[in-house]
């Protein structure tokens, strides 16, 4: 049981970070960013290139990954989403645009990095062993700690900084925030860049554990949407809860159902459909309408 709980915390921390970026973008702009998984993949490939191939220190490579994705996110929002949101009143327009961006990024990843699985050397060697109850490599423990610290830093940013307060005001009521003097265009771009940065950060962290390849973008986006739906669309705390709930469900499923093949996610999807039928707004979301 201790091992399952440890695995759940490890998986939940990384999943929560993935969901945070997606739910932030949705809260600010009411946009479902289907390209979120592809941003995660780009973050992993940037860290792989800088740390694994060029030998740049891991921390610096991770920082460059975050900066790269923040710039990509800002450019996508400014030159793609912002004009479409202003020029079209139909929500389907942003959904189609997000899907198109996901396909575009997939093509660019294939062109620049190829389709093969890539990995990097371990950043920490050794295995933690607590009386054979909990066995976990030190690099996974480090990644888990860094992920949790990143979540705490994100919450602090949103709660105690001018930028965070402006983003929260924008998420609560876009029109009222604009009337109160918030630069809506600027903070929408900052929020999208921050969401992309979080995706790049997770990709950079996990490339040391799972490696990275072109096909990881789609499954990552699906998991992110699942976490957002569990916690409540556009709710930051809900995204964190959704990430940890999914992490623990996956840990329990892999521990007790692995002998039945890939049934874990089938049961998770069925459970999610039943849950959303009962509570469509998620755990912490407000009722629609």
mmCIF file of N, CA and C in Angstrom, residues 110-223:
data_model
loop_
_atom_site.group_PDB
_atom_site.id
_atom_site.type_symbol
_atom_site.label_atom_id
_atom_site.label_comp_id
_atom_site.label_asym_id
_atom_site.label_seq_id
_atom_site.Cartn_x
_atom_site.Cartn_y
_atom_site.Cartn_z
ATOM 1 N N UNK A 110 8.048 16.547 -35.883
ATOM 2 C CA UNK A 110 8.536 15.482 -36.758
ATOM 3 C C UNK A 110 9.660 15.990 -37.656
ATOM 4 N N UNK A 111 9.513 17.200 -38.171
ATOM 5 C CA UNK A 111 10.504 17.768 -39.078
ATOM 6 C C UNK A 111 11.813 18.078 -38.354
ATOM 7 N N UNK A 112 11.733 18.612 -37.159
ATOM 8 C CA UNK A 112 12.936 19.073 -36.449
ATOM 9 C C UNK A 112 13.588 17.959 -35.646
ATOM 10 N N UNK A 113 12.784 17.159 -34.937
ATOM 11 C CA UNK A 113 13.346 16.186 -33.998
ATOM 12 C C UNK A 113 13.204 14.738 -34.446
ATOM 13 N N UNK A 114 12.346 14.468 -35.419
ATOM 14 C CA UNK A 114 12.140 13.095 -35.855
ATOM 15 C C UNK A 114 11.103 12.390 -35.002
ATOM 16 N N UNK A 115 10.889 11.110 -35.304
ATOM 17 C CA UNK A 115 9.828 10.363 -34.626
ATOM 18 C C UNK A 115 10.353 9.344 -33.621
ATOM 19 N N UNK A 116 11.654 9.209 -33.486
ATOM 20 C CA UNK A 116 12.211 8.196 -32.596
ATOM 21 C C UNK A 116 12.115 8.607 -31.131
ATOM 22 N N UNK A 117 12.095 7.595 -30.263
ATOM 23 C CA UNK A 117 12.131 7.831 -28.827
ATOM 24 C C UNK A 117 13.494 8.392 -28.432
ATOM 25 N N UNK A 118 13.483 9.450 -27.633
ATOM 26 C CA UNK A 118 14.713 10.074 -27.166
ATOM 27 C C UNK A 118 14.753 10.045 -25.647
ATOM 28 N N UNK A 119 15.921 9.941 -25.099
ATOM 29 C CA UNK A 119 16.096 9.941 -23.655
ATOM 30 C C UNK A 119 17.373 10.649 -23.273
ATOM 31 N N UNK A 120 17.494 10.953 -21.997
ATOM 32 C CA UNK A 120 18.679 11.650 -21.488
ATOM 33 C C UNK A 120 19.243 10.871 -20.302
ATOM 34 N N UNK A 121 20.504 11.129 -19.924
ATOM 35 C CA UNK A 121 21.077 10.457 -18.754
ATOM 36 C C UNK A 121 20.330 10.832 -17.477
ATOM 37 N N UNK A 122 20.371 9.942 -16.506
ATOM 38 C CA UNK A 122 19.745 10.226 -15.210
ATOM 39 C C UNK A 122 20.411 11.437 -14.572
ATOM 40 N N UNK A 123 19.618 12.243 -13.912
ATOM 41 C CA UNK A 123 20.182 13.404 -13.224
ATOM 42 C C UNK A 123 20.636 13.036 -11.813
ATOM 43 N N UNK A 124 20.090 11.949 -11.268
ATOM 44 C CA UNK A 124 20.494 11.450 -9.949
ATOM 45 C C UNK A 124 20.501 9.924 -10.016
ATOM 46 N N UNK A 125 21.563 9.317 -9.515
ATOM 47 C CA UNK A 125 21.647 7.858 -9.487
ATOM 48 C C UNK A 125 21.194 7.321 -8.127
ATOM 49 N N UNK A 126 20.892 6.047 -8.099
ATOM 50 C CA UNK A 126 20.544 5.403 -6.842
ATOM 51 C C UNK A 126 19.058 5.170 -6.677
ATOM 52 N N UNK A 127 18.716 4.326 -5.700
ATOM 53 C CA UNK A 127 17.325 3.956 -5.443
ATOM 54 C C UNK A 127 17.052 4.071 -3.951
ATOM 55 N N UNK A 128 15.936 4.705 -3.615
ATOM 56 C CA UNK A 128 15.500 4.785 -2.223
ATOM 57 C C UNK A 128 14.742 3.510 -1.863
ATOM 58 N N UNK A 129 15.084 2.912 -0.737
ATOM 59 C CA UNK A 129 14.446 1.671 -0.306
ATOM 60 C C UNK A 129 14.102 1.782 1.175
ATOM 61 N N UNK A 130 12.791 1.860 1.458
ATOM 62 C CA UNK A 130 12.332 1.931 2.837
ATOM 63 C C UNK A 130 11.781 0.561 3.234
ATOM 64 N N UNK A 131 12.671 -0.274 3.740
ATOM 65 C CA UNK A 131 12.286 -1.579 4.266
ATOM 66 C C UNK A 131 11.459 -2.380 3.249
ATOM 67 N N UNK A 132 11.758 -2.201 1.960
ATOM 68 C CA UNK A 132 11.061 -2.871 0.856
ATOM 69 C C UNK A 132 9.574 -2.527 0.777
ATOM 70 N N UNK A 133 9.142 -1.526 1.560
ATOM 71 C CA UNK A 133 7.753 -1.059 1.454
ATOM 72 C C UNK A 133 7.615 -0.040 0.331
ATOM 73 N N UNK A 134 8.591 0.841 0.255
ATOM 74 C CA UNK A 134 8.616 1.856 -0.792
ATOM 75 C C UNK A 134 9.973 1.794 -1.471
ATOM 76 N N UNK A 135 9.961 1.510 -2.758
ATOM 77 C CA UNK A 135 11.187 1.480 -3.554
ATOM 78 C C UNK A 135 10.992 2.450 -4.713
ATOM 79 N N UNK A 136 11.842 3.461 -4.763
ATOM 80 C CA UNK A 136 11.692 4.472 -5.814
ATOM 81 C C UNK A 136 13.052 5.073 -6.138
ATOM 82 N N UNK A 137 13.392 5.172 -7.418
ATOM 83 C CA UNK A 137 14.662 5.812 -7.793
ATOM 84 C C UNK A 137 14.722 7.259 -7.304
ATOM 85 N N UNK A 138 15.930 7.692 -6.958
ATOM 86 C CA UNK A 138 16.088 9.056 -6.450
ATOM 87 C C UNK A 138 15.709 10.107 -7.491
ATOM 88 N N UNK A 139 15.897 9.799 -8.772
ATOM 89 C CA UNK A 139 15.541 10.797 -9.774
ATOM 90 C C UNK A 139 14.033 11.034 -9.815
ATOM 91 N N UNK A 140 13.239 9.989 -9.575
ATOM 92 C CA UNK A 140 11.787 10.185 -9.529
ATOM 93 C C UNK A 140 11.390 11.005 -8.305
ATOM 94 N N UNK A 141 12.044 10.758 -7.191
ATOM 95 C CA UNK A 141 11.763 11.540 -5.985
ATOM 96 C C UNK A 141 12.084 13.009 -6.231
ATOM 97 N N UNK A 142 13.234 13.261 -6.874
ATOM 98 C CA UNK A 142 13.626 14.638 -7.174
ATOM 99 C C UNK A 142 12.618 15.312 -8.095
ATOM 100 N N UNK A 143 12.203 14.608 -9.140
ATOM 101 C CA UNK A 143 11.227 15.173 -10.077
ATOM 102 C C UNK A 143 9.911 15.463 -9.370
ATOM 103 N N UNK A 144 9.494 14.564 -8.488
ATOM 104 C CA UNK A 144 8.256 14.764 -7.729
ATOM 105 C C UNK A 144 8.355 16.005 -6.844
ATOM 106 N N UNK A 145 9.481 16.163 -6.152
ATOM 107 C CA UNK A 145 9.678 17.329 -5.284
ATOM 108 C C UNK A 145 9.680 18.615 -6.102
ATOM 109 N N UNK A 146 10.378 18.598 -7.238
ATOM 110 C CA UNK A 146 10.425 19.786 -8.097
ATOM 111 C C UNK A 146 9.030 20.122 -8.633
ATOM 112 N N UNK A 147 8.255 19.101 -8.977
ATOM 113 C CA UNK A 147 6.903 19.338 -9.475
ATOM 114 C C UNK A 147 6.026 19.973 -8.391
ATOM 115 N N UNK A 148 6.101 19.443 -7.183
ATOM 116 C CA UNK A 148 5.301 19.996 -6.080
ATOM 117 C C UNK A 148 5.722 21.430 -5.770
ATOM 118 N N UNK A 149 7.036 21.689 -5.767
ATOM 119 C CA UNK A 149 7.518 23.053 -5.531
ATOM 120 C C UNK A 149 7.046 23.997 -6.641
ATOM 121 N N UNK A 150 7.000 23.501 -7.862
ATOM 122 C CA UNK A 150 6.516 24.322 -8.981
ATOM 123 C C UNK A 150 5.039 24.653 -8.818
ATOM 124 N N UNK A 151 4.244 23.681 -8.346
ATOM 125 C CA UNK A 151 2.827 23.930 -8.101
ATOM 126 C C UNK A 151 2.654 24.997 -7.015
ATOM 127 N N UNK A 152 3.442 24.874 -5.932
ATOM 128 C CA UNK A 152 3.382 25.861 -4.849
ATOM 129 C C UNK A 152 3.776 27.241 -5.363
ATOM 130 N N UNK A 153 4.830 27.298 -6.180
ATOM 131 C CA UNK A 153 5.269 28.582 -6.735
ATOM 132 C C UNK A 153 4.198 29.188 -7.632
ATOM 133 N N UNK A 154 3.510 28.350 -8.407
ATOM 134 C CA UNK A 154 2.435 28.837 -9.280
ATOM 135 C C UNK A 154 1.289 29.408 -8.449
ATOM 136 N N UNK A 155 0.910 28.699 -7.394
ATOM 137 C CA UNK A 155 -0.175 29.190 -6.527
ATOM 138 C C UNK A 155 0.222 30.518 -5.890
ATOM 139 N N UNK A 156 1.482 30.619 -5.424
ATOM 140 C CA UNK A 156 1.965 31.869 -4.829
ATOM 141 C C UNK A 156 1.939 33.002 -5.845
ATOM 142 N N UNK A 157 2.333 32.702 -7.082
ATOM 143 C CA UNK A 157 2.284 33.711 -8.142
ATOM 144 C C UNK A 157 0.869 34.213 -8.352
ATOM 145 N N UNK A 158 -0.085 33.305 -8.391
ATOM 146 C CA UNK A 158 -1.471 33.687 -8.641
ATOM 147 C C UNK A 158 -2.088 34.441 -7.467
ATOM 148 N N UNK A 159 -1.628 34.167 -6.271
ATOM 149 C CA UNK A 159 -2.248 34.750 -5.080
ATOM 150 C C UNK A 159 -1.613 36.071 -4.655
ATOM 151 N N UNK A 160 -0.310 36.211 -4.811
ATOM 152 C CA UNK A 160 0.393 37.304 -4.133
ATOM 153 C C UNK A 160 1.113 38.278 -5.065
ATOM 154 N N UNK A 161 0.968 38.147 -6.366
ATOM 155 C CA UNK A 161 1.628 39.080 -7.276
ATOM 156 C C UNK A 161 0.584 39.869 -8.057
ATOM 157 N N UNK A 162 1.025 41.016 -8.569
ATOM 158 C CA UNK A 162 0.130 41.854 -9.375
ATOM 159 C C UNK A 162 -0.339 41.111 -10.616
ATOM 160 N N UNK A 163 0.582 40.393 -11.252
ATOM 161 C CA UNK A 163 0.220 39.622 -12.441
ATOM 162 C C UNK A 163 -0.816 38.557 -12.109
ATOM 163 N N UNK A 164 -0.599 37.852 -10.991
ATOM 164 C CA UNK A 164 -1.538 36.813 -10.583
ATOM 165 C C UNK A 164 -2.916 37.371 -10.296
ATOM 166 N N UNK A 165 -2.972 38.511 -9.611
ATOM 167 C CA UNK A 165 -4.273 39.122 -9.309
ATOM 168 C C UNK A 165 -4.986 39.559 -10.589
ATOM 169 N N UNK A 166 -4.205 40.083 -11.543
ATOM 170 C CA UNK A 166 -4.811 40.485 -12.815
ATOM 171 C C UNK A 166 -5.338 39.267 -13.573
ATOM 172 N N UNK A 167 -4.586 38.168 -13.551
ATOM 173 C CA UNK A 167 -5.039 36.955 -14.234
ATOM 174 C C UNK A 167 -6.293 36.398 -13.578
ATOM 175 N N UNK A 168 -6.356 36.442 -12.241
ATOM 176 C CA UNK A 168 -7.542 35.939 -11.558
ATOM 177 C C UNK A 168 -8.757 36.824 -11.849
ATOM 178 N N UNK A 169 -8.528 38.134 -11.897
ATOM 179 C CA UNK A 169 -9.633 39.041 -12.238
ATOM 180 C C UNK A 169 -10.131 38.777 -13.654
ATOM 181 N N UNK A 170 -9.199 38.535 -14.558
ATOM 182 C CA UNK A 170 -9.553 38.250 -15.952
ATOM 183 C C UNK A 170 -10.346 36.950 -16.054
ATOM 184 N N UNK A 171 -9.963 35.967 -15.251
ATOM 185 C CA UNK A 171 -10.657 34.681 -15.279
ATOM 186 C C UNK A 171 -12.062 34.783 -14.686
ATOM 187 N N UNK A 172 -12.232 35.640 -13.680
ATOM 188 C CA UNK A 172 -13.536 35.749 -13.024
ATOM 189 C C UNK A 172 -14.538 36.523 -13.878
ATOM 190 N N UNK A 173 -14.106 37.639 -14.459
ATOM 191 C CA UNK A 173 -15.011 38.450 -15.281
ATOM 192 C C UNK A 173 -14.165 39.309 -16.210
ATOM 193 N N UNK A 174 -14.100 38.898 -17.475
ATOM 194 C CA UNK A 174 -13.242 39.575 -18.439
ATOM 195 C C UNK A 174 -13.666 41.037 -18.641
ATOM 196 N N UNK A 175 -14.960 41.268 -18.752
ATOM 197 C CA UNK A 175 -15.454 42.622 -18.999
ATOM 198 C C UNK A 175 -15.196 43.528 -17.802
ATOM 199 N N UNK A 176 -15.496 43.034 -16.601
ATOM 200 C CA UNK A 176 -15.274 43.835 -15.397
ATOM 201 C C UNK A 176 -13.788 44.143 -15.206
ATOM 202 N N UNK A 177 -12.937 43.172 -15.488
ATOM 203 C CA UNK A 177 -11.501 43.407 -15.365
ATOM 204 C C UNK A 177 -11.047 44.500 -16.321
ATOM 205 N N UNK A 178 -11.589 44.502 -17.531
ATOM 206 C CA UNK A 178 -11.223 45.526 -18.509
ATOM 207 C C UNK A 178 -11.692 46.904 -18.045
ATOM 208 N N UNK A 179 -12.888 46.980 -17.464
ATOM 209 C CA UNK A 179 -13.408 48.248 -16.955
ATOM 210 C C UNK A 179 -12.592 48.764 -15.777
ATOM 211 N N UNK A 180 -11.977 47.862 -15.030
ATOM 212 C CA UNK A 180 -11.150 48.247 -13.885
ATOM 213 C C UNK A 180 -9.715 48.589 -14.289
ATOM 214 N N UNK A 181 -9.424 48.574 -15.580
ATOM 215 C CA UNK A 181 -8.111 49.012 -16.031
ATOM 216 C C UNK A 181 -7.129 47.907 -16.344
ATOM 217 N N UNK A 182 -7.559 46.638 -16.306
ATOM 218 C CA UNK A 182 -6.673 45.527 -16.639
ATOM 219 C C UNK A 182 -6.500 45.462 -18.153
ATOM 220 N N UNK A 183 -5.257 45.407 -18.589
ATOM 221 C CA UNK A 183 -4.957 45.269 -20.014
ATOM 222 C C UNK A 183 -5.268 43.831 -20.434
ATOM 223 N N UNK A 184 -6.453 43.646 -20.977
ATOM 224 C CA UNK A 184 -6.937 42.294 -21.270
ATOM 225 C C UNK A 184 -6.051 41.592 -22.288
ATOM 226 N N UNK A 185 -5.668 42.285 -23.338
ATOM 227 C CA UNK A 185 -4.843 41.660 -24.378
ATOM 228 C C UNK A 185 -3.493 41.228 -23.824
ATOM 229 N N UNK A 186 -2.887 42.103 -23.038
ATOM 230 C CA UNK A 186 -1.556 41.794 -22.490
ATOM 231 C C UNK A 186 -1.610 40.607 -21.551
ATOM 232 N N UNK A 187 -2.581 40.602 -20.645
ATOM 233 C CA UNK A 187 -2.620 39.527 -19.657
ATOM 234 C C UNK A 187 -3.155 38.222 -20.242
ATOM 235 N N UNK A 188 -3.924 38.290 -21.304
ATOM 236 C CA UNK A 188 -4.293 37.058 -22.001
ATOM 237 C C UNK A 188 -3.051 36.406 -22.596
ATOM 238 N N UNK A 189 -2.176 37.235 -23.180
ATOM 239 C CA UNK A 189 -0.935 36.710 -23.740
ATOM 240 C C UNK A 189 -0.033 36.154 -22.639
ATOM 241 N N UNK A 190 0.055 36.862 -21.522
ATOM 242 C CA UNK A 190 0.872 36.385 -20.402
ATOM 243 C C UNK A 190 0.323 35.071 -19.857
ATOM 244 N N UNK A 191 -0.990 34.980 -19.732
ATOM 245 C CA UNK A 191 -1.600 33.753 -19.214
ATOM 246 C C UNK A 191 -1.375 32.570 -20.133
ATOM 247 N N UNK A 192 -1.525 32.776 -21.435
ATOM 248 C CA UNK A 192 -1.290 31.683 -22.384
ATOM 249 C C UNK A 192 0.179 31.279 -22.350
ATOM 250 N N UNK A 193 1.072 32.267 -22.266
ATOM 251 C CA UNK A 193 2.503 31.965 -22.184
ATOM 252 C C UNK A 193 2.821 31.180 -20.910
ATOM 253 N N UNK A 194 2.174 31.540 -19.807
ATOM 254 C CA UNK A 194 2.403 30.829 -18.554
ATOM 255 C C UNK A 194 1.896 29.395 -18.636
ATOM 256 N N UNK A 195 0.731 29.201 -19.265
ATOM 257 C CA UNK A 195 0.215 27.843 -19.441
ATOM 258 C C UNK A 195 1.134 26.990 -20.292
ATOM 259 N N UNK A 196 1.658 27.571 -21.388
ATOM 260 C CA UNK A 196 2.607 26.847 -22.234
ATOM 261 C C UNK A 196 3.907 26.571 -21.484
ATOM 262 N N UNK A 197 4.332 27.535 -20.669
ATOM 263 C CA UNK A 197 5.546 27.345 -19.863
ATOM 264 C C UNK A 197 5.416 26.145 -18.935
ATOM 265 N N UNK A 198 4.259 26.005 -18.302
ATOM 266 C CA UNK A 198 4.043 24.862 -17.406
ATOM 267 C C UNK A 198 4.118 23.539 -18.168
ATOM 268 N N UNK A 199 3.557 23.519 -19.386
ATOM 269 C CA UNK A 199 3.643 22.310 -20.202
ATOM 270 C C UNK A 199 5.096 21.991 -20.539
ATOM 271 N N UNK A 200 5.869 23.025 -20.904
ATOM 272 C CA UNK A 200 7.277 22.815 -21.209
ATOM 273 C C UNK A 200 8.078 22.381 -20.007
ATOM 274 N N UNK A 201 7.715 22.897 -18.833
ATOM 275 C CA UNK A 201 8.417 22.513 -17.610
ATOM 276 C C UNK A 201 8.203 21.038 -17.295
ATOM 277 N N UNK A 202 6.967 20.573 -17.402
ATOM 278 C CA UNK A 202 6.691 19.159 -17.144
ATOM 279 C C UNK A 202 7.401 18.279 -18.169
ATOM 280 N N UNK A 203 7.359 18.675 -19.444
ATOM 281 C CA UNK A 203 8.050 17.911 -20.470
ATOM 282 C C UNK A 203 9.539 17.832 -20.210
ATOM 283 N N UNK A 204 10.138 18.946 -19.776
ATOM 284 C CA UNK A 204 11.559 18.957 -19.473
ATOM 285 C C UNK A 204 11.911 18.099 -18.275
ATOM 286 N N UNK A 205 11.035 18.076 -17.287
ATOM 287 C CA UNK A 205 11.285 17.246 -16.103
ATOM 288 C C UNK A 205 11.157 15.758 -16.440
ATOM 289 N N UNK A 206 10.100 15.406 -17.159
ATOM 290 C CA UNK A 206 9.810 13.986 -17.361
ATOM 291 C C UNK A 206 10.635 13.340 -18.458
ATOM 292 N N UNK A 207 11.327 14.138 -19.280
ATOM 293 C CA UNK A 207 12.184 13.521 -20.287
ATOM 294 C C UNK A 207 13.305 12.732 -19.618
ATOM 295 N N UNK A 208 13.621 13.072 -18.376
ATOM 296 C CA UNK A 208 14.657 12.332 -17.642
ATOM 297 C C UNK A 208 14.148 10.991 -17.126
ATOM 298 N N UNK A 209 12.831 10.811 -17.116
ATOM 299 C CA UNK A 209 12.230 9.580 -16.590
ATOM 300 C C UNK A 209 11.686 8.714 -17.714
ATOM 301 N N UNK A 210 10.803 9.276 -18.494
ATOM 302 C CA UNK A 210 10.085 8.503 -19.517
ATOM 303 C C UNK A 210 10.667 8.660 -20.915
ATOM 304 N N UNK A 211 11.590 9.612 -21.086
ATOM 305 C CA UNK A 211 12.018 9.939 -22.427
ATOM 306 C C UNK A 211 10.938 10.736 -23.139
ATOM 307 N N UNK A 212 11.104 10.947 -24.440
ATOM 308 C CA UNK A 212 10.135 11.747 -25.187
ATOM 309 C C UNK A 212 10.072 11.240 -26.620
ATOM 310 N N UNK A 213 8.884 11.299 -27.210
ATOM 311 C CA UNK A 213 8.734 10.975 -28.627
ATOM 312 C C UNK A 213 7.522 11.703 -29.181
ATOM 313 N N UNK A 214 7.414 11.700 -30.490
ATOM 314 C CA UNK A 214 6.368 12.452 -31.177
ATOM 315 C C UNK A 214 4.971 12.034 -30.747
ATOM 316 N N UNK A 215 4.761 10.745 -30.466
ATOM 317 C CA UNK A 215 3.426 10.238 -30.180
ATOM 318 C C UNK A 215 2.897 10.530 -28.798
ATOM 319 N N UNK A 216 3.661 11.218 -27.954
ATOM 320 C CA UNK A 216 3.220 11.460 -26.582
ATOM 321 C C UNK A 216 2.296 12.660 -26.453
ATOM 322 N N UNK A 217 2.199 13.481 -27.503
ATOM 323 C CA UNK A 217 1.387 14.688 -27.410
ATOM 324 C C UNK A 217 -0.097 14.419 -27.240
ATOM 325 N N UNK A 218 -0.655 13.550 -28.085
ATOM 326 C CA UNK A 218 -2.087 13.258 -28.017
ATOM 327 C C UNK A 218 -2.520 12.656 -26.691
ATOM 328 N N UNK A 219 -1.872 11.566 -26.226
ATOM 329 C CA UNK A 219 -2.242 10.992 -24.933
ATOM 330 C C UNK A 219 -2.100 11.976 -23.774
ATOM 331 N N UNK A 220 -1.083 12.841 -23.830
ATOM 332 C CA UNK A 220 -0.906 13.836 -22.767
ATOM 333 C C UNK A 220 -2.075 14.818 -22.751
ATOM 334 N N UNK A 221 -2.510 15.258 -23.932
ATOM 335 C CA UNK A 221 -3.664 16.172 -23.994
ATOM 336 C C UNK A 221 -4.919 15.505 -23.456
ATOM 337 N N UNK A 222 -5.123 14.232 -23.791
ATOM 338 C CA UNK A 222 -6.307 13.512 -23.303
ATOM 339 C C UNK A 222 -6.293 13.432 -21.787
ATOM 340 N N UNK A 223 -5.138 13.092 -21.210
ATOM 341 C CA UNK A 223 -5.041 13.037 -19.745
ATOM 342 C C UNK A 223 -5.307 14.408 -19.132
#
